[in-house]
Coordinates of C-alpha atoms and ligand atoms in Angstrom, one line a residue:
X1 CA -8.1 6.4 -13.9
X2 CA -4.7 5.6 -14.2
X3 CA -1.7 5.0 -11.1
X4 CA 1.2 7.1 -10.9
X5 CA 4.2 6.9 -7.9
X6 CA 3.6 8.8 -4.6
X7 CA 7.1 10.1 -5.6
X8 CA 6.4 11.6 -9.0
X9 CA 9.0 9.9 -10.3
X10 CA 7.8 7.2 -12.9
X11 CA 5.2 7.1 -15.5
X12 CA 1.5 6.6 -14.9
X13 CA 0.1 3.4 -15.1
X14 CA -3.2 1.5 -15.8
X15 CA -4.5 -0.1 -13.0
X16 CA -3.4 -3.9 -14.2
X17 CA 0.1 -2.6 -15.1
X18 CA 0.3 -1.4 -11.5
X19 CA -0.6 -4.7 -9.8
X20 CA 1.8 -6.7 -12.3
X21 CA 4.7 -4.0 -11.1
X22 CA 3.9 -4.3 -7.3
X23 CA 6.4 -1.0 -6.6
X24 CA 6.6 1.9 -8.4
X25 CA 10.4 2.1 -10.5
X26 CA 11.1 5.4 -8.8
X27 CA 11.0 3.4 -5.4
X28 CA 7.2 4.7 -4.6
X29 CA 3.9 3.1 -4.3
X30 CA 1.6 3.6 -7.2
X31 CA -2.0 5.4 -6.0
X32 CA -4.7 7.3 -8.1
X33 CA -4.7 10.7 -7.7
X34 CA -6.8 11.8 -5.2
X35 CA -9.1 14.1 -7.3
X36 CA -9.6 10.8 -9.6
X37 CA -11.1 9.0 -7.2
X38 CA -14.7 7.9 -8.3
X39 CA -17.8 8.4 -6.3
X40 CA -20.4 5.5 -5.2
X41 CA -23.1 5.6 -4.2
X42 CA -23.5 3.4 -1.1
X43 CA -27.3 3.5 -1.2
X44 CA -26.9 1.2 -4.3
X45 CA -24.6 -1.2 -2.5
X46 CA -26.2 -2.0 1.1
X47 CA -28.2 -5.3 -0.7
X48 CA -25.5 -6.7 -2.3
X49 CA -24.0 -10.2 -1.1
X50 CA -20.0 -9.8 -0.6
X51 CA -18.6 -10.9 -3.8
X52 CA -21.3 -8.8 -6.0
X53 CA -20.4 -6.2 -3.2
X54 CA -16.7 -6.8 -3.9
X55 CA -16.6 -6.5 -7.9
X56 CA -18.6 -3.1 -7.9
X57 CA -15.9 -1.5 -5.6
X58 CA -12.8 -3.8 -7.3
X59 CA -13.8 -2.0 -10.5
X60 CA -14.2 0.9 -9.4
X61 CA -11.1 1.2 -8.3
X62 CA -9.1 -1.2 -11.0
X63 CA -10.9 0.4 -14.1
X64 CA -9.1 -2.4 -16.1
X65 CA -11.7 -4.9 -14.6
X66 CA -15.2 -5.0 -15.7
X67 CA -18.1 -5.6 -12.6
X68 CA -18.4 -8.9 -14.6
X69 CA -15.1 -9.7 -14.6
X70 CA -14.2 -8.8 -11.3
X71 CA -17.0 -10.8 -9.8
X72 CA -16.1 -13.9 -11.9
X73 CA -12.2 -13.4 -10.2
X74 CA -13.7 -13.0 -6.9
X75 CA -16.0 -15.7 -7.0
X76 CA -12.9 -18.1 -7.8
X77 CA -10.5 -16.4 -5.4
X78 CA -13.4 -16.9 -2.1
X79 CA -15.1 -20.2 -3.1
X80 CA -14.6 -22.7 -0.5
X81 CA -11.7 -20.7 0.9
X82 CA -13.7 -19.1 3.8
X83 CA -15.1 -21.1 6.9
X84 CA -18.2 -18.4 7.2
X85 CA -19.9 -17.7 3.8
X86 CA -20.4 -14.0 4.7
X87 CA -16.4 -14.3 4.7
X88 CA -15.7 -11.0 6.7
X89 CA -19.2 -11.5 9.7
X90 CA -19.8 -8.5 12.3
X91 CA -20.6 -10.1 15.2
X92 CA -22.5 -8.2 18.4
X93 CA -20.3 -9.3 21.3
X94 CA -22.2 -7.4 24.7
X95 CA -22.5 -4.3 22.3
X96 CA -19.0 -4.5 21.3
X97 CA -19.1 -5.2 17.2
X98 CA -16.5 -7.4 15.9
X99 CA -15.3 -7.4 11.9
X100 CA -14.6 -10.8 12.2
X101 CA -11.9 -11.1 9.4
X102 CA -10.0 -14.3 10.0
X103 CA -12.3 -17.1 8.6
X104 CA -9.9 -17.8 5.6
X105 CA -7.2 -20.3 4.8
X106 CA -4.2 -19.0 7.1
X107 CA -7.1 -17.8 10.3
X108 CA -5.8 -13.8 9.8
X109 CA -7.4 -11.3 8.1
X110 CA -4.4 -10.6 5.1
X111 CA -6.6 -13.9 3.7
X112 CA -9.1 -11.3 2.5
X113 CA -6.6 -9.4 -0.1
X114 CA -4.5 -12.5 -0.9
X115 CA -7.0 -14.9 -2.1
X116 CA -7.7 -13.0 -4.7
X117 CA -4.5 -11.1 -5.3
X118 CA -3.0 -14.2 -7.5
X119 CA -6.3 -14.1 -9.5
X120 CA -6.3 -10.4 -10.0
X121 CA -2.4 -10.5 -10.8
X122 CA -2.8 -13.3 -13.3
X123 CA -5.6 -11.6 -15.1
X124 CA -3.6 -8.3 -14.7
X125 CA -0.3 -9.6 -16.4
X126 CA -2.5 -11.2 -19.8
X127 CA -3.8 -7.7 -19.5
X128 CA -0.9 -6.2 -19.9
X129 CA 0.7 -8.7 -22.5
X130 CA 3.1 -10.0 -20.1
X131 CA 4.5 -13.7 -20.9
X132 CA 7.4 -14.8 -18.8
X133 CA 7.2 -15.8 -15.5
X134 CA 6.5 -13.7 -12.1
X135 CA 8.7 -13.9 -8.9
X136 CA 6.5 -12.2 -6.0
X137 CA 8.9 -11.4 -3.5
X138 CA 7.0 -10.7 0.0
X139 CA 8.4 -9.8 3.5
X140 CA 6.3 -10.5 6.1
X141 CA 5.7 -9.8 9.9
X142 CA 4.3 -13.1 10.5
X143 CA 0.7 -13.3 8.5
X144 CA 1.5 -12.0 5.0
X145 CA 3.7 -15.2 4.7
X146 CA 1.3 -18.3 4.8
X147 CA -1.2 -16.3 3.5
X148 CA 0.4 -15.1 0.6
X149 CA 2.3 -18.7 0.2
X150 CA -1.9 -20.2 0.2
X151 CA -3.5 -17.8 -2.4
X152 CA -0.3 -18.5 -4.6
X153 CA 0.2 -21.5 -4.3
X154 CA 0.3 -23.6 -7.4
X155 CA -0.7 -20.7 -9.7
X156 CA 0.6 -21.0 -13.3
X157 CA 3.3 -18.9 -14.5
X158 CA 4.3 -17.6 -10.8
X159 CA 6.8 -18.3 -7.9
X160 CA 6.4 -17.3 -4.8
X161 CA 9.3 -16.2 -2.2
X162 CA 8.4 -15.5 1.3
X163 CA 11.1 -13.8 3.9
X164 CA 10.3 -13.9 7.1
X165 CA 12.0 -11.9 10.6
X166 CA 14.0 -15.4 12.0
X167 CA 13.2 -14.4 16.0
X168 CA 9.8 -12.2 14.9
X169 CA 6.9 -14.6 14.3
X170 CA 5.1 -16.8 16.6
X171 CA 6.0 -20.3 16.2
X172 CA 2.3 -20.8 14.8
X173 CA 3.1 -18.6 12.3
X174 CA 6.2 -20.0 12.0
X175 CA 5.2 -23.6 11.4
X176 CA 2.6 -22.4 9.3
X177 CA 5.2 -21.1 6.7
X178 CA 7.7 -23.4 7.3
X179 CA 5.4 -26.5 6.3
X180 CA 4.1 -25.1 3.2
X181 CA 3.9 -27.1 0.3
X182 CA 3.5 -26.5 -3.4
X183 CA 5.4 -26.7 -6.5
X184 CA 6.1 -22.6 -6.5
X185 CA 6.9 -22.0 -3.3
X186 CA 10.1 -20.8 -1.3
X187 CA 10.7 -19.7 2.2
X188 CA 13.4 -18.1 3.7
X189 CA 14.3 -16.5 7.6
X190 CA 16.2 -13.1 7.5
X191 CA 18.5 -12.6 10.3
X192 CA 17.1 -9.2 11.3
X193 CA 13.2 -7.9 12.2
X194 CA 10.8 -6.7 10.0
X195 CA 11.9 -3.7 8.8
X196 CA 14.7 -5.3 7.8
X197 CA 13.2 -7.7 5.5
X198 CA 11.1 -5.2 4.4
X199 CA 14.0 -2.8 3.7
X200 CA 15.8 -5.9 1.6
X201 CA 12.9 -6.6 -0.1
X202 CA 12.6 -3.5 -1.9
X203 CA 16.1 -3.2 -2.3
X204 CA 16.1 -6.1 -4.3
X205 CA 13.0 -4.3 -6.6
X206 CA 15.5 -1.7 -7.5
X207 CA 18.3 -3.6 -8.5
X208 CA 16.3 -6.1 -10.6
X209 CA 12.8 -5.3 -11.0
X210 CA 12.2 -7.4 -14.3
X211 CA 9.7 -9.9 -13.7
X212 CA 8.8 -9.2 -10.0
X213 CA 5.8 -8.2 -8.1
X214 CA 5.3 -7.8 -4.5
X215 CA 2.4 -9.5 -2.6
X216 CA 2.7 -6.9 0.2
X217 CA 0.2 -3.9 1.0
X218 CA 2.6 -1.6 -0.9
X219 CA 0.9 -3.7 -4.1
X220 CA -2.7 -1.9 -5.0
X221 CA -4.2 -5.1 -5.9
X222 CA -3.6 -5.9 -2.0
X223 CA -5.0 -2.9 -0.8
X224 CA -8.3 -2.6 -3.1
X225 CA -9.9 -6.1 -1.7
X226 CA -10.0 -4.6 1.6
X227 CA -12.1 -1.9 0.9
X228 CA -15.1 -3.8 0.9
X229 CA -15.3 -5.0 4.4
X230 CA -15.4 -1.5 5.6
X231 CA -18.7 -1.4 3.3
X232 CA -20.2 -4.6 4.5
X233 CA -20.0 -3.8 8.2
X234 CA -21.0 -0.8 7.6
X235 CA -24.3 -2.4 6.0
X236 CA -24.4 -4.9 8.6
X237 CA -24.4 -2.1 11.5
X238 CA -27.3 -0.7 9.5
X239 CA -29.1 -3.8 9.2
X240 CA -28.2 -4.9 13.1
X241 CA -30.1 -1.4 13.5
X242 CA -26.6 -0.1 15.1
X243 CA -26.7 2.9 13.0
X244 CA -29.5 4.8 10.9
X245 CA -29.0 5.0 7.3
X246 CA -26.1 7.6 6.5
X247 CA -25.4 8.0 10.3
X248 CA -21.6 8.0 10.6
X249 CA -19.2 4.8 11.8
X250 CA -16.1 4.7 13.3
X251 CA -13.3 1.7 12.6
X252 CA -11.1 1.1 15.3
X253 CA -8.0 -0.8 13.4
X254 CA -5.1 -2.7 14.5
X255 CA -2.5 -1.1 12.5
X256 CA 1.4 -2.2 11.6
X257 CA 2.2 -0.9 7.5
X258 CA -0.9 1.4 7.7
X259 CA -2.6 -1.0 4.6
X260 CA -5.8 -1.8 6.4
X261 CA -6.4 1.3 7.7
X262 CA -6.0 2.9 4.5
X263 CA -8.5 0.8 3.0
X264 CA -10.8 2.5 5.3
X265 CA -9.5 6.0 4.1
X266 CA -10.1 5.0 0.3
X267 CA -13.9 4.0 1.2
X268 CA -14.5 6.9 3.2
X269 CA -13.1 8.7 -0.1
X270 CA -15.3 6.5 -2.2
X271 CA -18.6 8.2 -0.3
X272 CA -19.2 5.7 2.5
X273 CA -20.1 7.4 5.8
X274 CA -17.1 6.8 7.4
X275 CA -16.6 8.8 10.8
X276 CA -13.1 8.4 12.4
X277 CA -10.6 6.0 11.8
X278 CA -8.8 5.0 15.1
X279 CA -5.6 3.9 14.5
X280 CA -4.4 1.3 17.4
X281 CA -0.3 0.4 17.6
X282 CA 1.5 -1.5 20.6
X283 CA 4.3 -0.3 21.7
X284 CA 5.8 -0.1 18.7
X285 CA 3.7 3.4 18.9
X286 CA 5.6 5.3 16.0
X287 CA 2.3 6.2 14.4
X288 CA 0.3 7.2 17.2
X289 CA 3.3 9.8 18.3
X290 CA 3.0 10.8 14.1
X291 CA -0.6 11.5 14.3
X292 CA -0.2 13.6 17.2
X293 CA 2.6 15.6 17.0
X294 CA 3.4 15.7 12.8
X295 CA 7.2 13.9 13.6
X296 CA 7.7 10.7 11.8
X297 CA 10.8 9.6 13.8
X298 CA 11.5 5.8 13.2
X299 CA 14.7 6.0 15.7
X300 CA 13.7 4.1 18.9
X301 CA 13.8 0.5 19.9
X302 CA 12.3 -1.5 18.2
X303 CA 10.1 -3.5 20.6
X304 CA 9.2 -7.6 19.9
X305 CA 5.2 -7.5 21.4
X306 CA 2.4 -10.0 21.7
X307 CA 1.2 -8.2 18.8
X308 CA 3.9 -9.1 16.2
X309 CA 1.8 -8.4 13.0
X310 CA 2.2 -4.8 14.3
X311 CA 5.8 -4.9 15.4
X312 CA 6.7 -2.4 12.5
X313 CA 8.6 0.9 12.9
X314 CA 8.1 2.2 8.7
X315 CA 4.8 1.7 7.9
X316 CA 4.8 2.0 4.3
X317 CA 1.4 2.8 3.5
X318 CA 1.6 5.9 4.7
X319 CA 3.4 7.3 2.1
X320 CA 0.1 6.9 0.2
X321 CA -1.9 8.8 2.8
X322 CA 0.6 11.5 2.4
X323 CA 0.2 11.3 -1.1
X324 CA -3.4 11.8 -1.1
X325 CA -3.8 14.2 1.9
X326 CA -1.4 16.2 -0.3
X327 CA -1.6 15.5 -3.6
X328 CA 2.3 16.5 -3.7
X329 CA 4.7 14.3 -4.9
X330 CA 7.9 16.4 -4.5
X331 CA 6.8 16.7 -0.9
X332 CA 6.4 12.9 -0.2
X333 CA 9.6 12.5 -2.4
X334 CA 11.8 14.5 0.3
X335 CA 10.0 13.3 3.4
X336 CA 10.6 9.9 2.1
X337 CA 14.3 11.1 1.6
X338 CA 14.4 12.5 4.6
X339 CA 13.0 9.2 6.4
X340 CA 16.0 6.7 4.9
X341 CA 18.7 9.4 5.5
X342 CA 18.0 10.4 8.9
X343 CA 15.1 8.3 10.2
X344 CA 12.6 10.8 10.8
X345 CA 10.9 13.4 8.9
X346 CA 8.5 16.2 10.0
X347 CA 4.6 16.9 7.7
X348 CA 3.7 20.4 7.2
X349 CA 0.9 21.4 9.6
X350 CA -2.0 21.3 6.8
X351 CA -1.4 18.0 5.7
X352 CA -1.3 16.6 9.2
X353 CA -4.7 18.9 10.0
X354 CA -6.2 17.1 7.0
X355 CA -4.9 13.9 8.4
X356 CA -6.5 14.7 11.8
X357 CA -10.2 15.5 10.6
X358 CA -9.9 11.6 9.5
X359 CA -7.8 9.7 11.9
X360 CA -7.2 9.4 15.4
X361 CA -4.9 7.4 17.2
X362 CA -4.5 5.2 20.3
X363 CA -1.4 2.5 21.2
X364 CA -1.7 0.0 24.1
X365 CA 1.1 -2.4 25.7
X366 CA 1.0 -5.7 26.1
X367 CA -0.2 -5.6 29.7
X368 CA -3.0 -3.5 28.2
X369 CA -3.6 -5.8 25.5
X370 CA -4.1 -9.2 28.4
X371 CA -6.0 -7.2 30.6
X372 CA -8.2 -6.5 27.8
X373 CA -8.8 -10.1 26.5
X374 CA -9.3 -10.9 29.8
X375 CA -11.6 -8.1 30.7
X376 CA -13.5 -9.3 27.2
X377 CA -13.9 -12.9 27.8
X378 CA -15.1 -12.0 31.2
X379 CA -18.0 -10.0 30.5
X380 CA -18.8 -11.4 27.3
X381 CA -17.5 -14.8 26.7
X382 CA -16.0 -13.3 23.5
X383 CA -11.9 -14.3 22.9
X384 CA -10.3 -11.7 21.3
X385 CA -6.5 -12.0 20.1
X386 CA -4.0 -9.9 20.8
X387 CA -4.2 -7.5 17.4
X388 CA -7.7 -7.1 18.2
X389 CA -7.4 -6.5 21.8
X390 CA -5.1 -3.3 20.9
X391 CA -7.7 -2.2 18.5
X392 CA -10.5 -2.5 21.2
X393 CA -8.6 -0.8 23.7
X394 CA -8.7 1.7 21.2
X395 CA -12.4 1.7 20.8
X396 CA -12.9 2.5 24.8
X397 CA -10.8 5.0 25.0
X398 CA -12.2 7.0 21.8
X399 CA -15.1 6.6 23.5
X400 CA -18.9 6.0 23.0
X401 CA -19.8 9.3 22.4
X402 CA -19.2 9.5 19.2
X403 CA -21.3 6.8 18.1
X404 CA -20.5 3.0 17.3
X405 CA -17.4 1.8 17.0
X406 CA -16.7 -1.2 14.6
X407 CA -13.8 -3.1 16.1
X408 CA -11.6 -5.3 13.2
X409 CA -10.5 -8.4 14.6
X410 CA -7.9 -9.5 12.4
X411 CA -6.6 -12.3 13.6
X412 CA -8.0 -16.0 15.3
X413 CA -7.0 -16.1 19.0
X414 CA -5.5 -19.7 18.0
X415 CA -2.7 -18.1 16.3
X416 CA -1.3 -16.4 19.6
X417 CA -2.0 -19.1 22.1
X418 CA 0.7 -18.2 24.3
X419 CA -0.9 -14.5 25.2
X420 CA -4.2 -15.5 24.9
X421 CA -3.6 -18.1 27.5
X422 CA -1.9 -16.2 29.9
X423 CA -4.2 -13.3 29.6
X424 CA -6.9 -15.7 31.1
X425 CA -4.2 -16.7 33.8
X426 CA -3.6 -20.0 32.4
X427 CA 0.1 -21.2 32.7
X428 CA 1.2 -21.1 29.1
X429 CA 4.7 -23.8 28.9
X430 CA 6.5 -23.6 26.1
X431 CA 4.7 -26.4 23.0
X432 CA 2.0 -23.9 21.7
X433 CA 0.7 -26.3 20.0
X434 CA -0.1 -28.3 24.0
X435 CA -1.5 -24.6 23.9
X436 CA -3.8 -24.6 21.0
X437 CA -5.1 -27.2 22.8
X438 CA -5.8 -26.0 26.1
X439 CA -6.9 -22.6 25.1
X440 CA -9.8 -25.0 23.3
X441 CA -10.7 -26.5 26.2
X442 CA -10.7 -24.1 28.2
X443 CA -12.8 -21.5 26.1
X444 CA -15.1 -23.6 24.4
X445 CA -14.0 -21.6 20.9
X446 CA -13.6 -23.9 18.3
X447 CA -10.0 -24.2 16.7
X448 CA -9.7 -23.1 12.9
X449 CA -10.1 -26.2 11.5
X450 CA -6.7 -25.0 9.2
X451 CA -4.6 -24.8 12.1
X452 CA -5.2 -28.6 13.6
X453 CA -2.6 -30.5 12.4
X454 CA 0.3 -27.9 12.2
X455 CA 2.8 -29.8 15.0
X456 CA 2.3 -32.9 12.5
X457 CA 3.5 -31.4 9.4
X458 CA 6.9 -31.8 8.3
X459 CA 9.4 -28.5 7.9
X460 CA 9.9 -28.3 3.8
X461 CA 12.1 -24.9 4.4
X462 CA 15.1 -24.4 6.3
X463 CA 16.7 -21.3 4.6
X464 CA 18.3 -18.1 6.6
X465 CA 20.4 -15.5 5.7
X466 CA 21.7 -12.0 6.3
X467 CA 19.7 -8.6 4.8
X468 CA 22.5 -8.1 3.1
X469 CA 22.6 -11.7 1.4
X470 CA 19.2 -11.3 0.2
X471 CA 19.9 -10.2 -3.1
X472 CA 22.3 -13.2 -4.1
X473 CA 19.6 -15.4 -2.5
X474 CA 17.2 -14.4 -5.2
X475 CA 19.2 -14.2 -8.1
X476 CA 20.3 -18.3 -7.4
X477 CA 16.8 -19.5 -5.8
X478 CA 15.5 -17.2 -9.5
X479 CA 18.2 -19.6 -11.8
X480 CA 16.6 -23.0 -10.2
X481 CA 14.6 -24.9 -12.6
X482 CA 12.1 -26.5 -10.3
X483 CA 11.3 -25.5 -6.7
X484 CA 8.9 -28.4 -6.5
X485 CA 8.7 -29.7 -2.4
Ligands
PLP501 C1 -0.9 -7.5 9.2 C2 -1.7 -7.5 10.4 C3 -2.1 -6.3 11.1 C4 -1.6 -4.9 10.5 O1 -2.2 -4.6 9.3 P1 -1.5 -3.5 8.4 O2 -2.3 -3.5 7.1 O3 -0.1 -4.0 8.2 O4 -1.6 -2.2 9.1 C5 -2.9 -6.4 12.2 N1 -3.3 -7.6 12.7 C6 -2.9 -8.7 12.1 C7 -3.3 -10.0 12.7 C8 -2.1 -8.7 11.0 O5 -1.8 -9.9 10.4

């Protein structure tokens, strides 16, 4: 199975040439085509234990990677990295089922992917015969960064360059980037939001693409790791005795660049019996207003939420769901024209009925996303954060009738003290570190033990610039020697 551009405009590629790329050179993401996709049979699955779990679906889907391999690279990417050996735990909360997926290094669930993306990327670029060094450029919304800047940290033969929106993270988030150390590391503020580092970042892979890679859900290797947890709630619903064997589940996820989600799509693809994916924004709601009217239109205000991970107006994984609904590169070509030139873009009719029979979609504001932590904690004693809360809003109002509803929780409440606090009707101040602490004391909720310590660290990285310095940024951070901290 080889990977070739959602735009048609590039070469295919073996799976480990893919991951070493990141983007495709045509400016798309590199998928499999969708009548490639392999077949497995979950049946076989439902005893494995996650990282034997993990290698059958990584090599399914990275054909470059033997089962043996790929459990050798996963077993070193997870060991001792995850605070719950199950790594990615559903937990029953009054009937509500959590996908606990923020028991890695940096408390969110992009852990998952980006421990073993630098394991997977290193293996992939001796693969491919590759010698000189790699520069991952990432942008990140807020938990991309840290995470990205752990899994890579230290790795031979790669720097790492994290841009993050200067006024769009949490402080947490913030000081979590801002403090990290390592011999390979660089982090940098844009003067803009999201999009726009996003927008810079892959400007900067077309005019130089020698020797970079992307640690961002437009890289496969990202995407691929998330499969799995789809598959292991899905087993542990069955095992709970939540669902009867082959009986359909639903995902509700919290959704910003439409990676996660995806992941779902590519294991319903794979054969698991996946029912519908519930696709939850804030009020940053340009994908719930896609799904139900076919208009992609990314011209509206941009709104900064409680749910920053998902304060994104061009979700870029959706150009691979177009891709695969379709199977059409010249179509996805000129919508994605159509989306840089003018903003907005319309799908024709069958794709987006395809797209229906799969996904639905749901968007909540941030005095829906309080009210539901509160309601949560108040019935169940269960603290939700504010990513999750969005995606269990979703879950009510899909409804029960059409069976369970797995909610992702990708995030620790810990990392959003400020909303979490105040959706209990705590005063929240302004130190969030004064409260990480009272949101402890008050719920009883252990903090990730990876997030003590944070006020005492020291800031390592004070660089800022423009979008439209970002370019020049990399080409001088690219000519230093060391970047030792
Ligand atoms: C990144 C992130 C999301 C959104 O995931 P996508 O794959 O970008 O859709 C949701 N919640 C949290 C906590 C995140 O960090």
């Amino acid at each position: 199975m080889l990977y070739s551009s959602t735009r048609g405009g590039a070469p295919a590629v073996s799976s480990a040439q893919a991951i070493v790329d990141g983007l495709a050179p045509d400016g798309g993401l590199y998928v499999m085509a969708p009548d490639a996709l392999p077949k497995l049979d979950w049946r076989d699955l439902k005893d494995l234990e996650y990282p034997a779990l993990a290698a059958r679906i990584l090599s399914a889907l990275l054909p470059d990677f033997s089962v043996e391999e790929a459990e050798a690279l996963v077993r070193r990417g997870y060991s001792g990295k995850f605070s719950d050996p199950r790594i990615a735990p559903l937990v029953d909360a009054g009937g509500d089922l959590f996908l606990e997926l923020f028991h890695g290094p940096t408390a969110a669930f992009k852990d998952v992917a980006l421990c073993l993306l630098p394991h997977l990327m290193t293996a992939s670029s001796a693969k491919c015969g590759h010698t000189g060094d790699i520069l991952i450029l990432t942008a990140t919304s807020g938990d991309t960064g840290k995470a990205a800047l752990e899994g890579f940290r230290d790795v031979d033969g790669i720097r790492i360059l994290v841009f993050f929106p200067r006024d769009g993270v949490s402080p947490v988030q913030k000081a979590q980037m801002v403090t990290q150390t390592g011999r390979n590391v660089g982090v940098c503020s844009v003067i803009g939001n999201f999009d726009d580092a996003q927008t810079g970042v892959k400007r900067i892979f077309a005019a130089m693409p020698e020797g970079l890679s992307s640690a961002n859900s437009i890289n496969i290797g990202r995407l691929v790791p998330q499969v799995v947890y789809y598959y292991s709630a899905y087993f542990d619903a069955l095992r709970m005795g939540r669902i009867r064997e082959g009986e359909k589940l639903n995902y509700a996820v919290p959704t910003g660049n439409f990676g996660d989600i995806l992941a779902g799509y590519l294991a319903a693809e794979l054969g698991l019996p996946v029912g519908t994916l519930l696709c939850a924004s804030n009020a940053n709601n340009v994908l719930t207003d896609f799904i139900d009217t076919g208009v992609y239109d990314r011209r509206r205000p941009f709104h900064k939420t409680l749910s920053p991970s998902m304060d994104i107006l061009i979700s870029s994984n959706l150009e691979r769901l177009l891709y695969l609904l379709s199977g059409d590169p010249g179509l996805v070509a000129s919508l994605m024209a159509q989306l840089s030139a003018e903003g907005r873009y319309t799908a024709p009719d069958a794709l987006m009925e395809k797209l229906r029979a799969r996904f639905a979609a749901f968007c909540c504001d941030d005095v829906g996303t309080q009210a539901a932590i509160a309601e949560v904690w108040e019935k169940h004693h269960y603290l939700m954060d504010t990513h999750t809360a969005v995606a269990w809003r979703a879950a009510q109002d899909f409804g029960k009738e059409h069976g369970p509803t797995v909610i992702l929780s990708t995030a620790s409440p810990y990392k959003f003290p400020a909303a979490v606090l105040g959706a209990l009707g705590q005063a929240a101040g302004s130190d969030e570190f004064a409260m990480m602490d009272a949101l402890e004391t008050l719920s009883g909720v252990p903090m990730p033990a990876n997030l003590r310590g944070l006020r005492e660290r020291p800031v390592l990285h004070t660089d800022c610039v423009a979008p439209a310095d970002m370019l020049e940024y990399v080409k001088r951070r690219k000519a230093e020697p060391s970047w030792a901290k």
